[in-house]
Tab-separated table of C-alpha atoms and ligand atoms in Angstrom:
chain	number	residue	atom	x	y	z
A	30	UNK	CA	48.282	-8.916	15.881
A	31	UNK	CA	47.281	-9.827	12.317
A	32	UNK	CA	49.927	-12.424	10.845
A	33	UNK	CA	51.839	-12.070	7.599
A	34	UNK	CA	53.714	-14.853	5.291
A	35	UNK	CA	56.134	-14.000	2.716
A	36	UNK	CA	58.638	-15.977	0.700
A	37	UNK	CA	61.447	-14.957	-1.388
A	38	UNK	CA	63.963	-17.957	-3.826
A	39	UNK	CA	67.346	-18.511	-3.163
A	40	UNK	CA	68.009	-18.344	-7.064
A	41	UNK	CA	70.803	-16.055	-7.044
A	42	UNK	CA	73.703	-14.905	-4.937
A	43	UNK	CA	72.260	-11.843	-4.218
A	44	UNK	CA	69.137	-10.710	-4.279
A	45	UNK	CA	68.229	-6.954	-6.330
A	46	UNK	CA	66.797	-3.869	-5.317
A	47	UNK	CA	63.479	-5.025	-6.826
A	48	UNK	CA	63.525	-7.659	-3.967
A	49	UNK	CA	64.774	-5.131	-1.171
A	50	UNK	CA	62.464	-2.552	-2.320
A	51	UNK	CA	59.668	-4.112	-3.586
A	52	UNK	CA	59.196	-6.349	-0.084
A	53	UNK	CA	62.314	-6.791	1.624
A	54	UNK	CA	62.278	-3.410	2.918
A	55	UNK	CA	58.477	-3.890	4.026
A	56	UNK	CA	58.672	-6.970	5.444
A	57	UNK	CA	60.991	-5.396	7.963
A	58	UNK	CA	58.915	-2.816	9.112
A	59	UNK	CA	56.111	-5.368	9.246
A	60	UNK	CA	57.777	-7.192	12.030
A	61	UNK	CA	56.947	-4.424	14.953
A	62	UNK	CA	53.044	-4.517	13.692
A	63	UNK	CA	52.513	-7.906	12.606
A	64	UNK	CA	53.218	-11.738	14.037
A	65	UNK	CA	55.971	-12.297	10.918
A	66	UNK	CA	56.364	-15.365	9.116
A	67	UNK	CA	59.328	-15.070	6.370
A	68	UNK	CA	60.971	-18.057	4.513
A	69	UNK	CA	63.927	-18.444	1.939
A	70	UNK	CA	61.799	-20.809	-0.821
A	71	UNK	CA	64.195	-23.496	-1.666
A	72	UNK	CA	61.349	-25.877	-2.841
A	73	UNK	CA	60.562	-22.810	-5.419
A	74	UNK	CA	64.074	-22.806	-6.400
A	75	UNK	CA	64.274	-26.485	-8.096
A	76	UNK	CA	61.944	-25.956	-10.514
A	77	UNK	CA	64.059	-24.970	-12.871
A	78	UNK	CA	67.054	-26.483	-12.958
A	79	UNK	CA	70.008	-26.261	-9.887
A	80	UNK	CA	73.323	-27.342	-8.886
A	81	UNK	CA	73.066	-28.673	-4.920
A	82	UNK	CA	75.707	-27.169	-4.077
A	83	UNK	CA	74.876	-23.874	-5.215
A	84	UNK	CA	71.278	-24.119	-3.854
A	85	UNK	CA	72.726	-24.476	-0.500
A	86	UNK	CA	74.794	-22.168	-0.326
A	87	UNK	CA	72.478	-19.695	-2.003
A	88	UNK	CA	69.972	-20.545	0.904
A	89	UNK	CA	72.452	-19.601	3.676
A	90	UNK	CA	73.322	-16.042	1.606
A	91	UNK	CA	69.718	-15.693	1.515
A	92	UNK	CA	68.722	-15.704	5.380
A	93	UNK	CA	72.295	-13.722	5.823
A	94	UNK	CA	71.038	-11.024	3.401
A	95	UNK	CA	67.511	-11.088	5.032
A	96	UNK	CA	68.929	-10.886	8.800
A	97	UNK	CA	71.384	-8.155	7.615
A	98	UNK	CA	68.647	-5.919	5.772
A	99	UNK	CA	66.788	-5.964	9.355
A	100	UNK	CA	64.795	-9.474	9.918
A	101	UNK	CA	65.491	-9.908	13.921
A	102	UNK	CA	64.581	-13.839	15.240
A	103	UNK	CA	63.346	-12.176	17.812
A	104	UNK	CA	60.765	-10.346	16.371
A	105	UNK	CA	59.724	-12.138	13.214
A	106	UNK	CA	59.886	-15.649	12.343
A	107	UNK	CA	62.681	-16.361	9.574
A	108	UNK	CA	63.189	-20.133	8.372
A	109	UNK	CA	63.931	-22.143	4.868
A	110	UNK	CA	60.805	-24.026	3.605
A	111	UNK	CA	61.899	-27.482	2.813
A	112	UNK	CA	63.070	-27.893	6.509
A	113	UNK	CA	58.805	-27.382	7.486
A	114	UNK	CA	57.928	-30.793	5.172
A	115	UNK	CA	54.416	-29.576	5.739
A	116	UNK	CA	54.488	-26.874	2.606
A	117	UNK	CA	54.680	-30.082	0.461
A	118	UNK	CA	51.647	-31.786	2.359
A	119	UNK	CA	49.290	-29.230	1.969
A	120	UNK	CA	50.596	-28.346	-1.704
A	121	UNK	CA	49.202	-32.065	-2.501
A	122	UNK	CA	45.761	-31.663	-0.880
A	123	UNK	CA	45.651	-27.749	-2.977
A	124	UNK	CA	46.830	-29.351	-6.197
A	125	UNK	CA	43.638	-31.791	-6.017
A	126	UNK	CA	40.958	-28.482	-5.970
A	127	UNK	CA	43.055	-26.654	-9.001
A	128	UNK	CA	41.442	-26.587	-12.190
A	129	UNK	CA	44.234	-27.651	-14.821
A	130	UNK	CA	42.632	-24.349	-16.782
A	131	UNK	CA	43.336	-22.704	-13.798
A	132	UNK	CA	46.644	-23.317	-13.477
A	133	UNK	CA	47.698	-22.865	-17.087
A	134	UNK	CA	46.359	-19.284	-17.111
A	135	UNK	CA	49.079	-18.205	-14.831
A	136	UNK	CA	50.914	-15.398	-16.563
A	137	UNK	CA	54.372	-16.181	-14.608
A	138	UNK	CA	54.449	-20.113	-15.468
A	139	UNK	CA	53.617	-19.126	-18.937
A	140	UNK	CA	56.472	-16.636	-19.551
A	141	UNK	CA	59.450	-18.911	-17.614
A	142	UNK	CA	57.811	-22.188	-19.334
A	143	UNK	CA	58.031	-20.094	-23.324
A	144	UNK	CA	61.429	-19.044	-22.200
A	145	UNK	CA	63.010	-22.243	-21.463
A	146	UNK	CA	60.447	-24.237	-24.202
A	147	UNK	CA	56.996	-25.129	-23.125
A	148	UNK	CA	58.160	-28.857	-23.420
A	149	UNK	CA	60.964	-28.652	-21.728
A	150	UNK	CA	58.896	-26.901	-18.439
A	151	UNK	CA	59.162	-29.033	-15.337
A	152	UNK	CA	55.584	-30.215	-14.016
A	153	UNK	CA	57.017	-28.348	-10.620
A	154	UNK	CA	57.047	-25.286	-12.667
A	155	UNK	CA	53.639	-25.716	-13.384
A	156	UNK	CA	52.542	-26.579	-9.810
A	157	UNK	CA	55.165	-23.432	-8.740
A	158	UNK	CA	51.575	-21.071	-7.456
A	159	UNK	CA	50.065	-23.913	-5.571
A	160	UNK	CA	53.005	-24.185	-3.754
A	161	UNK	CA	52.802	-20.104	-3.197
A	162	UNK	CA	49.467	-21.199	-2.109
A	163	UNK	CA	50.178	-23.433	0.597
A	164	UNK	CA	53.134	-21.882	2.192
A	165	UNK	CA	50.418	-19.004	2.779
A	166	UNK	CA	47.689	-20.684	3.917
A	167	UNK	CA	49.670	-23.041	6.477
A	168	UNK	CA	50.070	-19.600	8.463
A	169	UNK	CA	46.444	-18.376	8.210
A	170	UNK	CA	48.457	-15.282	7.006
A	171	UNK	CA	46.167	-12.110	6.913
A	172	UNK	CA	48.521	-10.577	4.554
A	173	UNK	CA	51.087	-11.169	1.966
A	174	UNK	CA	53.934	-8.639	1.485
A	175	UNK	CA	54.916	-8.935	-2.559
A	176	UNK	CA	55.309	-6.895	-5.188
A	177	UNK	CA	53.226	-6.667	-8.115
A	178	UNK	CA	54.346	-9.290	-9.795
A	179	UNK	CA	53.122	-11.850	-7.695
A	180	UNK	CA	49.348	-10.350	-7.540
A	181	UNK	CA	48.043	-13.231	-9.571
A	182	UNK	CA	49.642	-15.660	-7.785
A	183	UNK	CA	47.741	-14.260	-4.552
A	184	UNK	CA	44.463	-14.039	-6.353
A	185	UNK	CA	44.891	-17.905	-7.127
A	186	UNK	CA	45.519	-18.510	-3.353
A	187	UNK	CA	42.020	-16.497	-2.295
A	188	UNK	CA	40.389	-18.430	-4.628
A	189	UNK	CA	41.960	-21.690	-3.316
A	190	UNK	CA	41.287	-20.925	0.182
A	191	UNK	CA	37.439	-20.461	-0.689
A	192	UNK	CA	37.013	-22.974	-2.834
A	193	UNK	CA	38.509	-25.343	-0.034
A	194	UNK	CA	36.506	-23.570	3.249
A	195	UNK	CA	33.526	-24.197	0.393
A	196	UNK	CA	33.756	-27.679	0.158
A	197	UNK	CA	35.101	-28.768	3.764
A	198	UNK	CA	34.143	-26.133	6.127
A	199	UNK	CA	36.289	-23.254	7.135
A	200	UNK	CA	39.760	-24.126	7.463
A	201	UNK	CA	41.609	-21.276	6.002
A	202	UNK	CA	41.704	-17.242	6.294
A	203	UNK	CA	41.590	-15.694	2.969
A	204	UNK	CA	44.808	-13.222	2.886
A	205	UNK	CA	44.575	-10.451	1.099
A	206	UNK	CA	47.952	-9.103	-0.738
A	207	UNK	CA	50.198	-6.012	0.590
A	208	UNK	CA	51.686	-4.118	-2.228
A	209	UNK	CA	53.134	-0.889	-1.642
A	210	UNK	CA	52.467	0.987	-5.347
A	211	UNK	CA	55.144	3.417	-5.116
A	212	UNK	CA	57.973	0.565	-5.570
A	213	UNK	CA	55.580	-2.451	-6.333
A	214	UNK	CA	57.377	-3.073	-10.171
A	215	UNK	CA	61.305	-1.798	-9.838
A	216	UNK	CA	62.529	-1.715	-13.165
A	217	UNK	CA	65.223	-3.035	-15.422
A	218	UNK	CA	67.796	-0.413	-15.634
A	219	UNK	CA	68.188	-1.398	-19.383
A	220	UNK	CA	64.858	-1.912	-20.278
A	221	UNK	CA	62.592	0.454	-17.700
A	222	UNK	CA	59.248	-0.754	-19.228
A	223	UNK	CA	60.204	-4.692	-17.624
A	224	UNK	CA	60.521	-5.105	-14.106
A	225	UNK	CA	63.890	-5.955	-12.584
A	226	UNK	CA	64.033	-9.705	-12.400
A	227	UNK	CA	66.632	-12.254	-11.512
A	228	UNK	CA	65.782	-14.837	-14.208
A	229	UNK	CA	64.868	-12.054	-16.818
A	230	UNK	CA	67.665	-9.406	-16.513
A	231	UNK	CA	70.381	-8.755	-17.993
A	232	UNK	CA	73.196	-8.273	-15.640
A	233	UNK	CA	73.137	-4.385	-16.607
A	234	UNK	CA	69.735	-4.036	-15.788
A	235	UNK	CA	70.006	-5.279	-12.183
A	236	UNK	CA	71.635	-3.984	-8.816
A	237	UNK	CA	72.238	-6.481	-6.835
A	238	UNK	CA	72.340	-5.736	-2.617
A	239	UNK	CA	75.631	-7.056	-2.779
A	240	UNK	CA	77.383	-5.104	-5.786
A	241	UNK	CA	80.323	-3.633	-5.122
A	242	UNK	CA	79.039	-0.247	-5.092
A	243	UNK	CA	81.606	0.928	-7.907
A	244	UNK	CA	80.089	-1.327	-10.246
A	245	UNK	CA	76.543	-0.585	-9.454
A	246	UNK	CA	77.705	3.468	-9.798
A	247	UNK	CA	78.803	2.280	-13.591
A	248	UNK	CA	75.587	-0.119	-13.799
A	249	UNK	CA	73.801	3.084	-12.791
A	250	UNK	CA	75.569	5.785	-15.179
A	251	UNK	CA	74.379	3.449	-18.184
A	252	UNK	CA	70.996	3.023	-16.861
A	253	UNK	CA	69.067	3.679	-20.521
A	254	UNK	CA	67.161	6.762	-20.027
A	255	UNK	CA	65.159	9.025	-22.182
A	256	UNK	CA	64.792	11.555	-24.694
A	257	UNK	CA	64.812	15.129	-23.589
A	258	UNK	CA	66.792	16.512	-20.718
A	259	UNK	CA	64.008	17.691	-18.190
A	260	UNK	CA	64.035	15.282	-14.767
A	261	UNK	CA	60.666	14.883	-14.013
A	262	UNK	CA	58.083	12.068	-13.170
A	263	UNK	CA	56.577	10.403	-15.202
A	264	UNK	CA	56.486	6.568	-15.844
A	265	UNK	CA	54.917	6.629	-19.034
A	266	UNK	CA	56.891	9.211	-21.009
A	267	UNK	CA	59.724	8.741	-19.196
A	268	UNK	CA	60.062	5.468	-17.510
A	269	UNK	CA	63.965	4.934	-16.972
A	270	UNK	CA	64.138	8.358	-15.185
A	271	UNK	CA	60.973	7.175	-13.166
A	272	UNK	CA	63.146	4.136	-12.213
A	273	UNK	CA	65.639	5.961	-10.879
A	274	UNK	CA	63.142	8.386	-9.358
A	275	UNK	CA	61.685	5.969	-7.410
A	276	UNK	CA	64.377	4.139	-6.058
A	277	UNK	CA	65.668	7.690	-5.423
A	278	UNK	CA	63.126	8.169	-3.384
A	279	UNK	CA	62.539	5.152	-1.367
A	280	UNK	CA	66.561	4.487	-0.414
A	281	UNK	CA	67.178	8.267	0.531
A	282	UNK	CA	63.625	9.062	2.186
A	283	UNK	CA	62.516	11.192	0.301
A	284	UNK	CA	59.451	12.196	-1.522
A	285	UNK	CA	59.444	12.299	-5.819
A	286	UNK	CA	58.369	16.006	-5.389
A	287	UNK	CA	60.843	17.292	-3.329
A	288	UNK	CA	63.826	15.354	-5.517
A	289	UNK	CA	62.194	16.680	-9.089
A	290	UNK	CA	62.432	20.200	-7.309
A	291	UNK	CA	66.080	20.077	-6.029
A	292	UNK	CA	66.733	18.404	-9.525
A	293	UNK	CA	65.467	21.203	-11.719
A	294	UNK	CA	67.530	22.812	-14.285
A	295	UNK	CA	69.983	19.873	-13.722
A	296	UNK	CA	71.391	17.374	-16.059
A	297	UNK	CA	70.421	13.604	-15.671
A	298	UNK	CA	74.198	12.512	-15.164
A	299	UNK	CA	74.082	15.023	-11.565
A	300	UNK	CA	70.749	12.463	-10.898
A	301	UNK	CA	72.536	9.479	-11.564
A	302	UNK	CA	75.498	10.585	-9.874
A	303	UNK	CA	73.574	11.114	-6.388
A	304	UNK	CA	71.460	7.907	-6.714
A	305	UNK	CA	74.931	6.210	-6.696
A	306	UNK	CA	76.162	7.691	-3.573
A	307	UNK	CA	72.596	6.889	-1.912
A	308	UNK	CA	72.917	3.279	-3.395
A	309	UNK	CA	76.338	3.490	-1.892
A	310	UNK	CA	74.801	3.977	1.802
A	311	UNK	CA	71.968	1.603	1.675
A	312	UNK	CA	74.281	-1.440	0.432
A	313	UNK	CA	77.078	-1.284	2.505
A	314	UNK	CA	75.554	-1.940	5.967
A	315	UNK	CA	73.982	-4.482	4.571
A	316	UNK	CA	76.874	-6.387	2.837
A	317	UNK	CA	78.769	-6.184	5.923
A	318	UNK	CA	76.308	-7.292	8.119
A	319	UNK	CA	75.777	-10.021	5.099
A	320	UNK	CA	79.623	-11.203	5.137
A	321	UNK	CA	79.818	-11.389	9.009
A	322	UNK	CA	76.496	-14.017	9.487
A	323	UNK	CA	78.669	-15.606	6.357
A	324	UNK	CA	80.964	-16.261	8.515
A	325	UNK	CA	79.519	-18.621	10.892
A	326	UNK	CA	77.320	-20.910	9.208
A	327	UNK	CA	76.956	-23.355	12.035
A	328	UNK	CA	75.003	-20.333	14.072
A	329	UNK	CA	72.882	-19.025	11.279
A	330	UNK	CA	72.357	-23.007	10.573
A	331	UNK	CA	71.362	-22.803	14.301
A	332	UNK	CA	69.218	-19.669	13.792
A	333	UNK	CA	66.944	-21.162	11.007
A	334	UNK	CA	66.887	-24.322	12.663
A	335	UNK	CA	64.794	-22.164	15.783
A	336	UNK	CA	63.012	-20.403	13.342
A	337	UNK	CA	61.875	-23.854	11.610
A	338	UNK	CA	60.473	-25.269	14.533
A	339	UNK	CA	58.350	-21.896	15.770
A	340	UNK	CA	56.937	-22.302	12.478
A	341	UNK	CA	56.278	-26.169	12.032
A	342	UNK	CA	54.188	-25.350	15.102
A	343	UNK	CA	52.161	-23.313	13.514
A	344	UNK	CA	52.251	-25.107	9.978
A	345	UNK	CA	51.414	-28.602	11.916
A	346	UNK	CA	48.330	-27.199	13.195
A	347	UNK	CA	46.956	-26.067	9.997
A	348	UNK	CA	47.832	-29.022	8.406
A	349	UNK	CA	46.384	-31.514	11.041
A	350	UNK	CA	43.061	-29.809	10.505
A	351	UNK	CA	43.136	-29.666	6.471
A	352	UNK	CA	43.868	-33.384	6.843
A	353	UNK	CA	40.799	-34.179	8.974
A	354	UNK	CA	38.653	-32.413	7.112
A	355	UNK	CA	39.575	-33.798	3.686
A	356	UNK	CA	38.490	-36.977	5.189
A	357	UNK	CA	41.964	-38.744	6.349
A	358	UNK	CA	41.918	-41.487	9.174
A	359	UNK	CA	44.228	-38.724	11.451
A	360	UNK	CA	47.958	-39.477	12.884
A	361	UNK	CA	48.724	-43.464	12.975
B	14	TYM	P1	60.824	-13.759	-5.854
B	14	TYM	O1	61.838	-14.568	-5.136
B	14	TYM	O2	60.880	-13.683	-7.327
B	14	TYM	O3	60.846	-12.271	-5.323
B	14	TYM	C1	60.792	-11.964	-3.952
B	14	TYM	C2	59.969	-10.713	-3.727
B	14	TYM	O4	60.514	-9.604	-4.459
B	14	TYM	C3	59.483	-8.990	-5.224
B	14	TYM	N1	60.063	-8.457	-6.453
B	14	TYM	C4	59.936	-7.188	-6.858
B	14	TYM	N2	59.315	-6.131	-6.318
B	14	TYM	C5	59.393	-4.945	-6.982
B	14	TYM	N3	60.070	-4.779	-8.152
B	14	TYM	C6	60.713	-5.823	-8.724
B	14	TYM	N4	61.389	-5.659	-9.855
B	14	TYM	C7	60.664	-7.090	-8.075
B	14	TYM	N5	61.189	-8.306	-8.366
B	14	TYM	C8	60.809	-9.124	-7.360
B	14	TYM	C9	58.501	-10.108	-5.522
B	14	TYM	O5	57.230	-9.599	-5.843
B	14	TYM	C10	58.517	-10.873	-4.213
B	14	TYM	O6	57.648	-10.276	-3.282
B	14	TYM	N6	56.757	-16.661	-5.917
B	14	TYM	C11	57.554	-15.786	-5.070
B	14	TYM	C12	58.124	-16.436	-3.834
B	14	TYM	C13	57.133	-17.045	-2.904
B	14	TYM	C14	56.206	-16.356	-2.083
B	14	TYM	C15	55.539	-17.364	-1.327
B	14	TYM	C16	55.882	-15.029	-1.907
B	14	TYM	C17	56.996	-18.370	-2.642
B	14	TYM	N7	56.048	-18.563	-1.690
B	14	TYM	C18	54.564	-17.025	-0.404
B	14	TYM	C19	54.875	-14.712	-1.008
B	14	TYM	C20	54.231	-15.706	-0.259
B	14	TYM	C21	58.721	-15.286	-5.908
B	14	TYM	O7	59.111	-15.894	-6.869
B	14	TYM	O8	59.360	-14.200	-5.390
């Protein structure tokens, strides 16, 4: 079976449907083709600023949102990346072949770093993709389920896992990323030319997995939308519409085509009114399954502890070899 990494931050209570759709949703279905690695990115999630106890409690809401939209221990491997210490090893070794240039072209690091003040950017924030990098590579991951957003982080890790084989001898598969166009960039329900983004979104502009479905049915019915009154599809004339389109489309199963033909003649506030309802259905499962791992954090504690150690197996490997190869005397 090819193998797959992903990696999603613990940066807010809840995660969006941007997240769920644009790889949540995937890496679930992944799990019955693929030997699945998943972790909650905590290390990610102190680069800009954190309260402890928030982060850890974010971490555990994390894994309970992932279980409950479908990850099964026993079919994937689910864990939280600072409790495999080996992500930070390897991140070193990675950070030595970067080019500085390299690094500063990354669009992602520039955007956070100009939003918060480029002198006010933490050096982690800067490191952020080689981090990416080496939570991949540990796994000799064949694939990377992301949306589009994180394409250029997954171009940097090709090119770090050549570079590397190029100068030591090859040590790492080359992944290549899995992006799913149709909901690749979910967008901001107030501003459908952005993607949906938990550092970047207004509050409006995001539904969160665990909304109460009321207030994503209001977030929804103020969802900015666009001149004219036809429904069709078309992202560049009519982007918010698109938006809803497509998440339409991917929560309720069905394709764009059959949904612009059962929407003709009708007005966009019968479209929005529907999408709630199908919001409605997809969320609540999931919050409920959410709430009850919630409420036993000593066995979900237990059940990331397993998955840890099924993947520090795998990590340690990886990492034994880099080590050798870079030229270090080996295990004292
Ligand atoms: P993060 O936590 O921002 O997002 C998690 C996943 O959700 C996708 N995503 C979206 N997809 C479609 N539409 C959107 N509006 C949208 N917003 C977010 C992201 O593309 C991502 O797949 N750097 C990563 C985390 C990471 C990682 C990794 C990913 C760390 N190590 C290793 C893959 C492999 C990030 O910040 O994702």
């Amino acid at each position: 079976r090819p193998r797959v990494l992903s990696g999603i931050q613990p940066t807010a209570d809840s995660f969006h449907l941007g997240n769920y759709l644009g790889a949540i949703r995937n890496w679930v279905t992944m799990q019955d083709t693929h030997d699945a690695f998943y972790c909650v990115v905590d290390l990610h999630a102190i680069t800009a600023g954190h309260d402890p106890a928030v982060l850890r409690q974010r971490t555990r809401l994390a894994a309970a949102q992932l279980l409950a939209a479908g990850l099964d221990p026993e079919r994937c491997t689910l864990f939280v990346q600072s409790q495999v210490p080996e992500h930070s090893q390897l991140a070193w070794v990675l950070s030595c072949i970067t080019g500085f240039g390299e690094a500063s072209r990354m669009t992602q690091f520039k955007d956070k770093s100009s939003r918060q003040g480029a002198e006010r950017a933490s050096v982690g924030l800067f490191t952020y993709p080689i981090l990416q990098a080496a939570d991949i590579l540990l796994y000799q991951a064949d694939a990377v389920p992301v949306g589009e957003d994180q394409r250029q982080h997954l171009e940097l890790t090709r090119d770090l896992a050549q570079r590397f084989n190029g100068l030591f001898g090859t040590t790492f598969t080359v992944p290549e990323p899995y992006i799913i166009r149709d909901t690749a960039k979910i967008t901001d329900l107030q501003d459908p030319t952005a993607k949906m983004s938990k550092s970047a979104s207004s509050p409006a502009g995001i539904i969160d997995l665990l909304d109460d479905p009321a207030r994503s049915a209001k977030k929804i019915r103020s969802a900015v939308t666009d001149t004219g009154r036809e429904i069709i599809f078309d992202p560049e004339t009519k982007p918010g519409i698109a938006n809803l389109l497509t998440i339409y489309s991917a929560l309720a199963g069905r394709s764009i085509d059959d949904l612009v033909g059962a929407y003709a003649g009708k007005g966009y506030g019968d479209l929005k009114k529907d999408l709630s309802a199908v919001v409605a259905d997809a969320v609540r499962p999931i919050q409920e399954r959410t709430r009850a791992y919630l409420e036993d954090p000593a066995q979900l504690d237990k059940l990331l502890a397993l998955g840890a150690e099924k993947a520090r197996a795998v990590a340690a490997a990886t990492l034994r070899t880099t080590y050798e190869r870079v030229g270090f005397l080996g295990p004292a």
